[in-house]
mmCIF file of C-alpha atoms and ligand atoms in Angstrom:
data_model
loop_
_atom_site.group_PDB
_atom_site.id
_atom_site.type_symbol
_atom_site.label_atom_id
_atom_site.label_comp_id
_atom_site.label_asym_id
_atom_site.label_seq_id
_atom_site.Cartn_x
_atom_site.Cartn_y
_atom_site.Cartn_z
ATOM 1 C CA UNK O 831 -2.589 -5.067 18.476
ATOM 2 C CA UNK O 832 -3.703 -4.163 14.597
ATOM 3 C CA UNK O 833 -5.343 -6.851 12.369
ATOM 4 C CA UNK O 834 -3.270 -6.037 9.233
ATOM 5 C CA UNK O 835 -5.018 -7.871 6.031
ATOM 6 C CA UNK O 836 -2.518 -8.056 3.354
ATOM 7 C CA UNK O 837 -2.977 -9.865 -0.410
ATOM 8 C CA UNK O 838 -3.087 -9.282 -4.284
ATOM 9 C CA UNK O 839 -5.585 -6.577 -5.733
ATOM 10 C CA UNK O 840 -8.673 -8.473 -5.182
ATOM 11 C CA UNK O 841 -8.788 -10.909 -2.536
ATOM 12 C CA UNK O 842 -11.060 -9.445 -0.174
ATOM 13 C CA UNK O 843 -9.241 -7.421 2.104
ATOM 14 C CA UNK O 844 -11.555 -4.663 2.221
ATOM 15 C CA UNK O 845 -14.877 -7.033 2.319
ATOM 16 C CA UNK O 846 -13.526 -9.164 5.058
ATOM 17 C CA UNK O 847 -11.784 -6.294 6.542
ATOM 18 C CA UNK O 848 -15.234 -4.452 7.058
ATOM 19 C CA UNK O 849 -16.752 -7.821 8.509
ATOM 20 C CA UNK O 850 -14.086 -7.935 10.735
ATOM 21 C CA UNK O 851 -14.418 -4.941 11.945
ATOM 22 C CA UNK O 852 -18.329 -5.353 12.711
ATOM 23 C CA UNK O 853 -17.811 -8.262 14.554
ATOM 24 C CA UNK O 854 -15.164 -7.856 16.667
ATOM 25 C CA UNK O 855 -16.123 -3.723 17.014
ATOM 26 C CA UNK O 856 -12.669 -2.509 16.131
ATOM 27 C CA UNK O 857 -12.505 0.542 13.692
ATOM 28 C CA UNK O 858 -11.542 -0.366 10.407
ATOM 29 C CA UNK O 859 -9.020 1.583 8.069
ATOM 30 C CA UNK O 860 -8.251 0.920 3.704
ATOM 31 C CA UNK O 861 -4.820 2.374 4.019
ATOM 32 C CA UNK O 862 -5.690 3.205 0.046
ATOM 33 C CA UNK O 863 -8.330 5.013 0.615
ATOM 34 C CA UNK O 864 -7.231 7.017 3.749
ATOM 35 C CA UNK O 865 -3.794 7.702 1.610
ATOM 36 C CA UNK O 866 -6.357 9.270 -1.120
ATOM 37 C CA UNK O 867 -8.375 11.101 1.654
ATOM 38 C CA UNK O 868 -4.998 12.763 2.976
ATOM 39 C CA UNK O 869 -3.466 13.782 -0.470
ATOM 40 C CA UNK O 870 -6.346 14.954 -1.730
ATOM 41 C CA UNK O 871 -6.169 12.909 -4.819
ATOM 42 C CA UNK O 872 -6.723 9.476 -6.517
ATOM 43 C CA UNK O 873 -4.025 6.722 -6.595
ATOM 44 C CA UNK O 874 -4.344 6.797 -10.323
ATOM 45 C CA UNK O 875 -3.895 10.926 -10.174
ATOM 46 C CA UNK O 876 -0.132 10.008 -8.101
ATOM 47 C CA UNK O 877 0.788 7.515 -10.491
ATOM 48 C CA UNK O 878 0.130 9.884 -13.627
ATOM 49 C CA UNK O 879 2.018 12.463 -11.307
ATOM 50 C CA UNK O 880 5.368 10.514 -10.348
ATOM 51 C CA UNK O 881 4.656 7.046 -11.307
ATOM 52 C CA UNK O 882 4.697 3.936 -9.124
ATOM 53 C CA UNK O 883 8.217 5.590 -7.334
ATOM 54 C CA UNK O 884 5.832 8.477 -5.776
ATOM 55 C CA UNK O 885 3.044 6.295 -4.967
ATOM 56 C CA UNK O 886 5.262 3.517 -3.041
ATOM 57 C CA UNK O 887 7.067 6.746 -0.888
ATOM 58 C CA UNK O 888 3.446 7.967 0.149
ATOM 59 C CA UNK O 889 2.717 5.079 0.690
ATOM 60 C CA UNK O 890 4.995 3.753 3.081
ATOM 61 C CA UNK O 891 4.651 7.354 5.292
ATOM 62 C CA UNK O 892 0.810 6.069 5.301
ATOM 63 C CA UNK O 893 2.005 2.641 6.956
ATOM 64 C CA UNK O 894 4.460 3.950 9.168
ATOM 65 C CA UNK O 895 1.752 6.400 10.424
ATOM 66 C CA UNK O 896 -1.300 3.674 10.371
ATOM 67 C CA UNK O 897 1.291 1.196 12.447
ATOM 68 C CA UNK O 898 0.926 4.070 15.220
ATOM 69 C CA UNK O 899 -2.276 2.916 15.572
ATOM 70 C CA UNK O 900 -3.662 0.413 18.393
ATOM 71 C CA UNK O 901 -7.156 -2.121 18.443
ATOM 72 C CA UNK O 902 -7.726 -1.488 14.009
ATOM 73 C CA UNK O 903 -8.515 -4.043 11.342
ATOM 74 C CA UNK O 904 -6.078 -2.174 8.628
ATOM 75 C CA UNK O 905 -6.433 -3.412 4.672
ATOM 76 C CA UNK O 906 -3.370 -2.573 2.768
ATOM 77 C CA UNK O 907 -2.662 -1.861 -0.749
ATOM 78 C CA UNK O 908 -1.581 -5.061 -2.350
ATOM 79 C CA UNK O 909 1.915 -4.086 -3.007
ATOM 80 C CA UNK O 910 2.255 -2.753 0.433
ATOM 81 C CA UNK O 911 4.637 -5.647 1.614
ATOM 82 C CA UNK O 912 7.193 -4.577 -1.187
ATOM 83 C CA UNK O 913 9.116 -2.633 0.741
ATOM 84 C CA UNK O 914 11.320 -4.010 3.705
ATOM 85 C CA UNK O 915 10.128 -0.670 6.171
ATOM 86 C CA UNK O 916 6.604 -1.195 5.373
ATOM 87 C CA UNK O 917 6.595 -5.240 6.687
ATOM 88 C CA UNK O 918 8.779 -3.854 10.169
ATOM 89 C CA UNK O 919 6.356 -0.864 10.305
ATOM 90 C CA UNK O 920 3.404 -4.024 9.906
ATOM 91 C CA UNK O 921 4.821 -6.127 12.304
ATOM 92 C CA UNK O 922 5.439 -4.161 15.107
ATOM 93 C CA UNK O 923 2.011 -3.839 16.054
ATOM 94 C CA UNK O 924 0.350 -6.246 14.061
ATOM 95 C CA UNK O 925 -1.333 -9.721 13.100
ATOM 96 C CA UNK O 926 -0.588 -10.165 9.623
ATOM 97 C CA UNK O 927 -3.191 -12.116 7.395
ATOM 98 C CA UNK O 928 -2.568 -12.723 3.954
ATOM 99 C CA UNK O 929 -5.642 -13.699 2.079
ATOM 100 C CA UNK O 930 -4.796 -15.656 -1.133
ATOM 101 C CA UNK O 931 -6.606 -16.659 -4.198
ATOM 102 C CA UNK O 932 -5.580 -17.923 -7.639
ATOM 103 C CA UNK O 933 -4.996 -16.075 -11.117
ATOM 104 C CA UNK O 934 -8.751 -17.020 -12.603
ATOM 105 C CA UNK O 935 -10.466 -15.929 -9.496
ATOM 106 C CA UNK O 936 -8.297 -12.377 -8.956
ATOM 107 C CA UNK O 937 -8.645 -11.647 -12.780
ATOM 108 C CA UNK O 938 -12.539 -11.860 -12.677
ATOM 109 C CA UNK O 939 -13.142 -10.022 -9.687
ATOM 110 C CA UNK O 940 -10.865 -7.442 -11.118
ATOM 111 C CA UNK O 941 -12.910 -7.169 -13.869
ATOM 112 C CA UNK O 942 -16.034 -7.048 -11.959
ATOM 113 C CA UNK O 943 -15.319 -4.647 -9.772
ATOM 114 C CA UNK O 944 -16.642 -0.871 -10.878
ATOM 115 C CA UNK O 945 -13.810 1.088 -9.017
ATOM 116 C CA UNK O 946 -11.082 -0.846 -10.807
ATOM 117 C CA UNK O 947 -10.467 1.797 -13.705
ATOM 118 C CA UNK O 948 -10.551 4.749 -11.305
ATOM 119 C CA UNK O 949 -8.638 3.086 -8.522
ATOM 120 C CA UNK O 950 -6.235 0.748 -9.989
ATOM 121 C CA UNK O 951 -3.543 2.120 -12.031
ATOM 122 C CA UNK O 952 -2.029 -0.714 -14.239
ATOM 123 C CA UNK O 953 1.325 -1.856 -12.648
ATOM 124 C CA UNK O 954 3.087 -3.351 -16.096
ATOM 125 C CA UNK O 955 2.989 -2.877 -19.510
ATOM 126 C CA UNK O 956 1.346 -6.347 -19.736
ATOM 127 C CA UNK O 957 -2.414 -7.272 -20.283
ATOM 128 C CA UNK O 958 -4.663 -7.516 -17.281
ATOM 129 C CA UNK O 959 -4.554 -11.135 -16.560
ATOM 130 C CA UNK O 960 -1.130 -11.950 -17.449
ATOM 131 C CA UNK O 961 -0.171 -8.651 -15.210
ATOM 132 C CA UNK O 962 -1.805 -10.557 -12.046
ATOM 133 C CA UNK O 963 -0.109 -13.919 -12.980
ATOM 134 C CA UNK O 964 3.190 -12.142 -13.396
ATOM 135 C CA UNK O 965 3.127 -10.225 -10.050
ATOM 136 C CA UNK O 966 1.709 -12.570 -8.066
ATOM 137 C CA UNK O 967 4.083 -14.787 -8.841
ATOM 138 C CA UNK O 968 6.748 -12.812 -7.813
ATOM 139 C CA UNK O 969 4.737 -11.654 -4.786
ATOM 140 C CA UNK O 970 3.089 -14.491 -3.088
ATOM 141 C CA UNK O 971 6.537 -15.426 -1.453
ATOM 142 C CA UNK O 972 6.780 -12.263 0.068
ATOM 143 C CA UNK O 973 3.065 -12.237 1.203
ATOM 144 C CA UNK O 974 3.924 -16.027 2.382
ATOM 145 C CA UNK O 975 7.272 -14.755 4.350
ATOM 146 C CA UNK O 976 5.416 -12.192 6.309
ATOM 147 C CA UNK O 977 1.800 -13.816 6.948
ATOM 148 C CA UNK O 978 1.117 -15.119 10.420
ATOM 149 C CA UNK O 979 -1.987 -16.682 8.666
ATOM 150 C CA UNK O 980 -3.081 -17.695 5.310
ATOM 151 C CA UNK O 981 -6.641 -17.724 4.266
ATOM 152 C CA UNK O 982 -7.343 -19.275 0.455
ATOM 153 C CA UNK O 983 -10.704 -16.409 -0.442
ATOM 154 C CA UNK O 984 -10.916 -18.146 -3.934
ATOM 155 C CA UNK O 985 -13.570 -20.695 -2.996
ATOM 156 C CA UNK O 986 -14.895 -18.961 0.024
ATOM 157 C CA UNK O 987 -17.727 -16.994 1.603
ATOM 158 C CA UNK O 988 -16.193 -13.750 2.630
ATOM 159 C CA UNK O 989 -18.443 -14.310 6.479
ATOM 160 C CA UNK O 990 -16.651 -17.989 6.276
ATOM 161 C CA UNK O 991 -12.951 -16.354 5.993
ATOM 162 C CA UNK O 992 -13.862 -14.022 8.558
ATOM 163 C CA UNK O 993 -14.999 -16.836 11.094
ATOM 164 C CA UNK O 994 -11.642 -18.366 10.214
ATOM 165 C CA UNK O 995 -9.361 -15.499 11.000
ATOM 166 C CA UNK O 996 -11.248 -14.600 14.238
ATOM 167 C CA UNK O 997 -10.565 -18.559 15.421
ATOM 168 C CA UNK O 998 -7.343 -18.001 14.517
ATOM 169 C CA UNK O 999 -6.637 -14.354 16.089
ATOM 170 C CA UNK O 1000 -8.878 -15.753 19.078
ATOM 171 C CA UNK O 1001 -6.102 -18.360 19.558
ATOM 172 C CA UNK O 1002 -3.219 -16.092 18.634
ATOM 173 C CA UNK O 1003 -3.836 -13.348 21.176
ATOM 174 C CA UNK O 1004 -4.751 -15.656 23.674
ATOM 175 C CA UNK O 1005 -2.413 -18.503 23.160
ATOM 176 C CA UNK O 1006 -4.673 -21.331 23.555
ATOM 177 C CA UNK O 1007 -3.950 -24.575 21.770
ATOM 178 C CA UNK O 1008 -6.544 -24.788 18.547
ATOM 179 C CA UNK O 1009 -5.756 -27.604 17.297
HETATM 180 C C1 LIG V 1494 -1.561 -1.887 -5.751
HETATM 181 C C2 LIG V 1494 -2.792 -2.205 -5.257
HETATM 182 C C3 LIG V 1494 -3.807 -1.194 -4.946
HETATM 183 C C4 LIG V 1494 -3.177 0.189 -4.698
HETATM 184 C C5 LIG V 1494 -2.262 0.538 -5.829
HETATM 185 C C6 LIG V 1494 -1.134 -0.475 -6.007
HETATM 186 C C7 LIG V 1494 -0.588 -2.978 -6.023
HETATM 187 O O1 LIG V 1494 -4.535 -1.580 -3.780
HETATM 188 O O2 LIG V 1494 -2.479 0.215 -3.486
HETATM 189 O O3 LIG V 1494 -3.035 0.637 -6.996
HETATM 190 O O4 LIG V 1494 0.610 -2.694 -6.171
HETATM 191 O O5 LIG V 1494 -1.014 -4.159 -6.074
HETATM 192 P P1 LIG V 1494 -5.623 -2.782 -3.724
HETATM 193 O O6 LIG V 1494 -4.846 -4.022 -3.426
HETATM 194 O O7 LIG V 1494 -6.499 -2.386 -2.579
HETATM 195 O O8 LIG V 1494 -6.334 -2.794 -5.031
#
């Protein structure tokens, strides 16, 4: 069974995905960076290339492949729930956990965060905040539909979100009551 971490563009799925991996000494995967690793380019190189069409088909042959996979902690692009083959590919072999956060928080740690110019193409034609409010709006339901956990990162220490989702996968997996 995969531990599939699944969210907006900066909630902390690579952070907590590396923690998670340390502790629970599973091998960790960023589909976005093995999808970069594989086509030899950047995902802002595909998108100048063929757009957010050529980027989404690449990237669901990256999930399809990934779900192959057994025993991985496996961060996703944000938008990889978008497309209905990508959640069954998920699913099949995974624990989904969606980590959450609100518009202020996302839109700062965008911000912060060095690699965002090389690694994160804009998705709209809006500005950068009210591009985050106006996809995850439209997202969060679908993150919400397909989660078998939700974790709030806003307000939390990425070690404390980890401890949470290994409770939680610790009573998942081995169907104890948590409670
Ligand atoms: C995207 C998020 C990015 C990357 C691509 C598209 C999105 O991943 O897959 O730029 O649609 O939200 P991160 O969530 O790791 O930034």
């Amino acid at each position: 069974m995969n531990i599939i971490l699944i969210g907006f563009r900066g909630t902390g799925k690579t952070t907590i995905g590396k923690i998670l991996a340390q502790r629970l000494d599973k091998g960790f995967i960023d589909a976005d960076e093995y999808l970069e690793q594989k086509q030899g380019k950047t995902i802002k190189d595909i998108f100048a290339e063929g757009g957010e069409k050529l980027f989404r088909e690449i990237e669901a042959g990256i999930i399809e492949e990934l779900c192959l996979l057994d025993d991985r902690i496996i961060a996703t692009g944000g938008g990889a729930i978008l497309r209905e083959e990508n959640v069954r590919s998920l699913r099949k072999n995974g624990i989904i956990i969606f980590l959450d956060a609100d518009v202020n928080t996302l839109y700062k740690r965008i911000r912060k965060d060095a690699q965002t110019q090389q690694k994160r193409p804009n998705l709209t034609n809006r500005g950068a905040y009210e591009e985050i409010e106006y996809l995850l709006a439209y997202r969060r339901p679908l993150y919400d539909r397909v989660a078998d956990f939700v974790i709030n990162t806003a307000q939390m220490p990425k070690n404390d979100a980890a401890n949470k989702i290994i409770a939680f996968i610790h009573c998942h997996v081995m169907d104890l009551k948590c409670q």
